[in-house]
Tab-separated table of C-alpha atoms in Angstrom:
chain	number	residue	atom	x	y	z
A	47	UNK	CA	115.064	124.316	122.411
A	48	UNK	CA	114.576	121.386	120.041
A	49	UNK	CA	113.053	122.504	116.900
A	50	UNK	CA	109.671	120.940	116.190
A	51	UNK	CA	109.220	119.574	112.658
A	52	UNK	CA	105.982	120.056	110.884
A	53	UNK	CA	104.261	117.321	109.147
A	54	UNK	CA	102.101	117.115	105.949
A	55	UNK	CA	98.780	115.728	107.103
A	56	UNK	CA	96.389	113.780	104.780
A	57	UNK	CA	93.053	115.022	103.674
A	58	UNK	CA	90.136	114.502	106.116
A	59	UNK	CA	89.097	110.978	106.229
A	60	UNK	CA	86.154	109.711	104.092
A	61	UNK	CA	84.609	106.807	106.012
A	62	UNK	CA	83.176	103.768	104.097
A	63	UNK	CA	80.958	101.065	105.247
A	64	UNK	CA	79.600	97.650	103.983
A	65	UNK	CA	78.357	99.175	100.792
A	66	UNK	CA	81.849	99.249	99.473
A	67	UNK	CA	82.184	95.524	99.583
A	68	UNK	CA	79.264	94.848	97.357
A	69	UNK	CA	79.691	93.387	93.804
A	70	UNK	CA	80.645	95.881	91.026
A	71	UNK	CA	81.986	95.736	87.410
A	72	UNK	CA	84.911	97.984	88.005
A	73	UNK	CA	87.804	98.177	90.373
A	74	UNK	CA	87.725	100.465	93.319
A	75	UNK	CA	90.578	101.092	95.566
A	76	UNK	CA	90.818	103.078	98.791
A	77	UNK	CA	93.843	104.218	100.767
A	78	UNK	CA	93.520	103.052	104.345
A	79	UNK	CA	96.044	105.610	105.697
A	80	UNK	CA	99.756	104.916	106.107
A	81	UNK	CA	100.505	101.959	103.725
A	82	UNK	CA	97.142	100.400	103.932
A	83	UNK	CA	94.952	99.734	100.747
A	84	UNK	CA	91.354	98.214	100.214
A	85	UNK	CA	90.494	96.863	96.802
A	86	UNK	CA	87.149	95.842	95.478
A	87	UNK	CA	87.632	94.083	92.034
A	88	UNK	CA	84.236	92.616	90.745
A	89	UNK	CA	83.212	91.876	94.322
A	90	UNK	CA	86.475	90.179	95.294
A	91	UNK	CA	87.650	92.189	98.322
A	92	UNK	CA	91.249	92.309	99.352
A	93	UNK	CA	93.057	94.546	102.113
A	94	UNK	CA	96.935	94.971	102.022
A	95	UNK	CA	98.695	95.888	105.184
A	96	UNK	CA	95.586	97.154	107.018
A	97	UNK	CA	96.151	98.960	110.382
A	98	UNK	CA	92.670	99.569	111.481
A	99	UNK	CA	93.108	99.226	115.316
A	100	UNK	CA	95.827	98.705	117.800
A	101	UNK	CA	98.712	100.828	116.440
A	102	UNK	CA	101.137	101.771	119.247
A	103	UNK	CA	101.859	105.529	118.054
A	104	UNK	CA	99.464	108.561	117.956
A	105	UNK	CA	97.691	109.136	114.611
A	106	UNK	CA	97.047	112.141	112.605
A	107	UNK	CA	93.989	110.598	110.868
A	108	UNK	CA	90.779	108.727	111.755
A	109	UNK	CA	90.585	105.147	110.194
A	110	UNK	CA	88.062	105.026	107.339
A	111	UNK	CA	86.385	101.768	108.603
A	112	UNK	CA	86.554	99.711	111.798
A	113	UNK	CA	86.922	95.955	111.801
A	114	UNK	CA	83.318	95.383	112.987
A	115	UNK	CA	82.146	97.135	109.871
A	116	UNK	CA	83.949	94.762	107.434
A	117	UNK	CA	81.454	92.185	106.211
A	118	UNK	CA	83.941	89.887	104.552
A	119	UNK	CA	87.288	89.869	103.031
A	120	UNK	CA	88.582	87.248	100.451
A	121	UNK	CA	92.058	87.895	101.469
A	122	UNK	CA	94.516	90.136	103.413
A	123	UNK	CA	98.015	90.527	101.968
A	124	UNK	CA	100.964	91.602	104.293
A	125	UNK	CA	104.188	92.918	102.969
A	126	UNK	CA	106.373	92.412	106.126
A	127	UNK	CA	106.525	92.196	109.977
A	128	UNK	CA	106.619	95.869	111.096
A	129	UNK	CA	103.616	96.812	113.059
A	130	UNK	CA	102.633	99.642	110.761
A	131	UNK	CA	102.140	97.001	108.066
A	132	UNK	CA	101.447	93.787	110.000
A	133	UNK	CA	98.826	94.700	112.641
A	134	UNK	CA	98.336	91.654	114.661
A	135	UNK	CA	95.241	93.218	116.454
A	136	UNK	CA	93.659	94.119	113.100
A	137	UNK	CA	94.367	90.731	111.518
A	138	UNK	CA	92.947	88.911	114.445
A	139	UNK	CA	89.742	91.091	114.569
A	140	UNK	CA	89.343	90.313	110.839
A	141	UNK	CA	89.971	86.648	111.056
A	142	UNK	CA	86.330	85.569	111.332
A	143	UNK	CA	85.445	87.471	108.074
A	144	UNK	CA	88.629	86.747	106.106
A	145	UNK	CA	89.374	83.577	104.268
A	146	UNK	CA	93.062	83.744	103.554
A	147	UNK	CA	96.191	85.693	104.437
A	148	UNK	CA	99.024	85.950	101.973
A	149	UNK	CA	102.510	87.010	102.954
A	150	UNK	CA	106.059	85.877	103.255
A	151	UNK	CA	107.047	82.759	104.844
A	152	UNK	CA	108.408	84.416	107.940
A	153	UNK	CA	105.302	86.455	108.583
A	154	UNK	CA	103.070	83.420	108.060
A	155	UNK	CA	105.039	81.762	110.769
A	156	UNK	CA	104.371	84.957	112.885
A	157	UNK	CA	100.662	84.482	112.236
A	158	UNK	CA	100.763	80.788	113.361
A	159	UNK	CA	102.196	81.891	116.745
A	160	UNK	CA	99.650	84.642	117.064
A	161	UNK	CA	96.791	82.132	116.209
A	162	UNK	CA	95.808	84.160	113.107
A	163	UNK	CA	94.315	81.353	110.985
A	164	UNK	CA	94.643	80.878	107.168
A	165	UNK	CA	98.230	82.337	106.749
A	166	UNK	CA	99.916	81.295	103.525
A	167	UNK	CA	103.653	81.897	103.257
A	168	UNK	CA	105.314	82.499	99.702
A	169	UNK	CA	108.659	82.785	98.188
A	170	UNK	CA	109.730	85.999	96.426
A	171	UNK	CA	108.328	85.822	92.913
A	172	UNK	CA	105.900	83.186	94.036
A	173	UNK	CA	102.324	83.615	92.666
A	174	UNK	CA	98.732	82.791	93.890
A	175	UNK	CA	95.168	83.533	92.936
A	176	UNK	CA	92.395	85.108	94.720
A	177	UNK	CA	89.473	84.370	92.402
A	178	UNK	CA	90.173	86.212	89.239
A	179	UNK	CA	93.003	88.193	90.716
A	180	UNK	CA	96.604	86.986	90.103
A	181	UNK	CA	99.429	88.189	92.574
A	182	UNK	CA	103.068	87.922	92.530
A	183	UNK	CA	105.367	88.660	95.387
A	184	UNK	CA	108.010	91.242	94.417
A	185	UNK	CA	111.331	91.810	96.236
A	186	UNK	CA	112.099	94.220	98.689
A	187	UNK	CA	115.006	95.313	100.693
A	188	UNK	CA	113.997	96.507	104.266
A	189	UNK	CA	115.904	94.470	106.817
A	190	UNK	CA	116.663	97.465	109.034
A	191	UNK	CA	116.398	95.178	112.180
A	192	UNK	CA	119.880	93.804	111.426
A	193	UNK	CA	121.423	97.128	112.341
A	194	UNK	CA	120.113	96.882	115.876
A	195	UNK	CA	122.028	95.430	118.859
A	196	UNK	CA	121.160	92.275	120.598
A	197	UNK	CA	118.951	91.015	117.876
A	198	UNK	CA	118.149	87.370	118.466
A	199	UNK	CA	117.270	86.730	114.690
A	200	UNK	CA	119.027	87.563	111.423
A	201	UNK	CA	116.539	89.009	109.038
A	202	UNK	CA	116.645	87.750	105.632
A	203	UNK	CA	115.927	89.413	102.244
A	204	UNK	CA	113.023	87.136	101.653
A	205	UNK	CA	111.265	88.175	104.829
A	206	UNK	CA	109.991	91.307	103.021
A	207	UNK	CA	108.009	91.659	99.889
A	208	UNK	CA	105.825	93.703	97.612
A	209	UNK	CA	102.701	92.507	95.531
A	210	UNK	CA	102.093	92.968	91.882
A	211	UNK	CA	98.343	92.477	91.632
A	212	UNK	CA	96.796	91.801	88.189
A	213	UNK	CA	93.130	91.796	87.454
A	214	UNK	CA	91.092	91.599	84.083
A	215	UNK	CA	90.556	95.347	84.476
A	216	UNK	CA	93.893	96.744	85.526
A	217	UNK	CA	96.925	96.228	87.863
A	218	UNK	CA	98.409	97.747	90.926
A	219	UNK	CA	101.847	97.322	92.261
A	220	UNK	CA	102.316	97.503	96.108
A	221	UNK	CA	106.014	97.951	96.248
A	222	UNK	CA	106.285	97.605	100.074
A	223	UNK	CA	108.816	99.298	102.315
A	224	UNK	CA	112.113	98.954	100.266
A	225	UNK	CA	115.267	100.470	99.101
A	226	UNK	CA	115.184	100.894	95.368
A	227	UNK	CA	116.223	97.757	93.606
A	228	UNK	CA	117.136	97.292	89.910
A	229	UNK	CA	114.274	94.839	89.541
A	230	UNK	CA	112.004	97.554	90.419
A	231	UNK	CA	112.733	99.586	87.190
A	232	UNK	CA	112.000	96.469	85.040
A	233	UNK	CA	108.449	95.524	86.046
A	234	UNK	CA	105.577	95.214	83.720
A	235	UNK	CA	104.061	98.644	83.468
A	236	UNK	CA	101.367	98.826	86.293
A	237	UNK	CA	98.379	100.978	86.069
A	238	UNK	CA	98.887	102.304	89.510
A	239	UNK	CA	101.638	102.080	92.214
A	240	UNK	CA	101.011	102.375	95.917
A	241	UNK	CA	103.760	104.953	96.068
A	242	UNK	CA	106.118	105.179	99.073
A	243	UNK	CA	108.121	108.501	98.823
A	244	UNK	CA	109.656	108.514	102.303
A	245	UNK	CA	113.117	110.028	102.310
A	246	UNK	CA	114.637	107.576	104.724
A	247	UNK	CA	117.643	105.199	104.380
A	248	UNK	CA	115.649	101.883	104.703
A	249	UNK	CA	112.955	103.236	102.483
A	250	UNK	CA	113.159	104.175	98.935
A	251	UNK	CA	114.356	107.788	99.449
A	252	UNK	CA	112.947	110.656	97.724
A	253	UNK	CA	115.277	110.850	94.777
A	254	UNK	CA	114.742	107.164	94.038
A	255	UNK	CA	111.059	107.517	94.490
A	256	UNK	CA	111.223	110.198	91.732
A	257	UNK	CA	113.390	107.788	89.662
A	258	UNK	CA	110.776	105.001	90.100
A	259	UNK	CA	107.832	107.261	89.213
A	260	UNK	CA	109.551	108.413	86.043
A	261	UNK	CA	110.477	104.943	84.988
A	262	UNK	CA	106.640	104.337	84.633
A	263	UNK	CA	105.484	107.775	83.300
A	264	UNK	CA	102.016	107.139	82.940
A	265	UNK	CA	101.296	105.091	86.006
A	266	UNK	CA	98.988	106.398	88.572
A	267	UNK	CA	100.902	107.218	91.938
A	268	UNK	CA	98.726	106.604	94.958
A	269	UNK	CA	100.668	108.217	97.837
A	270	UNK	CA	101.345	106.274	100.860
A	271	UNK	CA	103.397	106.127	103.964
A	272	UNK	CA	102.661	109.752	104.790
A	273	UNK	CA	100.379	112.148	106.597
A	274	UNK	CA	99.109	109.470	108.968
A	275	UNK	CA	101.334	109.015	111.991
A	276	UNK	CA	102.083	111.499	114.342
A	277	UNK	CA	105.892	111.317	114.352
A	278	UNK	CA	107.576	114.571	113.307
A	279	UNK	CA	111.044	113.092	114.016
A	280	UNK	CA	110.657	109.977	112.176
A	281	UNK	CA	111.475	110.438	108.302
A	282	UNK	CA	109.746	107.196	107.353
A	283	UNK	CA	106.439	108.833	108.098
A	284	UNK	CA	107.128	112.236	106.809
A	285	UNK	CA	106.742	112.319	103.190
A	286	UNK	CA	105.246	115.571	101.799
A	287	UNK	CA	103.420	115.649	98.357
A	288	UNK	CA	104.950	119.071	97.814
A	289	UNK	CA	108.260	117.445	97.566
A	290	UNK	CA	107.186	115.779	94.267
A	291	UNK	CA	106.213	119.058	92.437
A	292	UNK	CA	108.194	119.806	89.435
A	293	UNK	CA	110.008	116.456	89.613
A	294	UNK	CA	107.391	113.802	88.579
A	295	UNK	CA	106.611	113.577	84.949
A	296	UNK	CA	103.049	113.958	84.171
A	297	UNK	CA	102.211	115.253	87.623
A	298	UNK	CA	98.488	115.036	87.241
A	299	UNK	CA	98.792	111.225	87.933
A	300	UNK	CA	99.739	111.924	91.492
A	301	UNK	CA	96.849	110.995	93.633
A	302	UNK	CA	96.672	112.533	97.006
A	303	UNK	CA	93.769	110.578	98.259
A	304	UNK	CA	92.098	111.011	101.545
A	305	UNK	CA	91.847	107.797	103.799
A	306	UNK	CA	88.837	105.980	102.503
A	307	UNK	CA	88.377	107.991	99.345
A	308	UNK	CA	87.430	106.011	96.482
A	309	UNK	CA	89.547	105.770	93.366
A	310	UNK	CA	88.492	103.828	90.125
A	311	UNK	CA	91.504	101.964	88.807
A	312	UNK	CA	91.480	101.741	84.960
A	313	UNK	CA	94.125	100.668	82.480
A	314	UNK	CA	96.439	103.442	81.274
């Protein structure tokens, strides 16, 4: 008999609605489940890798907001083409209320094919502005597709990225899905990291996640890529916050947020 693996499940979803998009004088970030993030910085509202509808696997959580409750977005940022990050249905549903989409050049091409308007493709280390927010693409190593047979495309290093997001009130680094790179250990110290700790060969791996966390010993760790997708046999979705206990310096900075729960980002 096949052994069934148990999964750590995120805390119960805390839904949010239009009020979360109002102008404020702080930064509020909300985990959207899996690798999604919502940020309101002084009224500039951005989502990163939102998967609000249309995912093709069973979920362990409820989404904290539906596209029809999103009043506007200044931008959506997409790290790469995997459908648990680039949700075509979500991006299409939000196209009427979103001004721009920022991503890699390859994913911008996919957006054009999908008739998702406003896609801007960038090089790794390229920068752009969203009002007062400064964003730089950071490198990611995640071309797992090249290990598959009968691929009609060779995926390139520059098809995958993270985002280092800087505001007047604080910074957050969305590393993206990636093996650990030397560059990741030499970043300007962020105030928070959207922290993937998946113990999987095309992700950072648990030991390297600990190494990354302890390179920035005061940075808030907002746990992601865990507790959301009902896939007990897929290591990429099966991080467990308990695996970090006793291994992360200053463990009080580990943020086990519920989907939709608000977290005020401040400078460390």
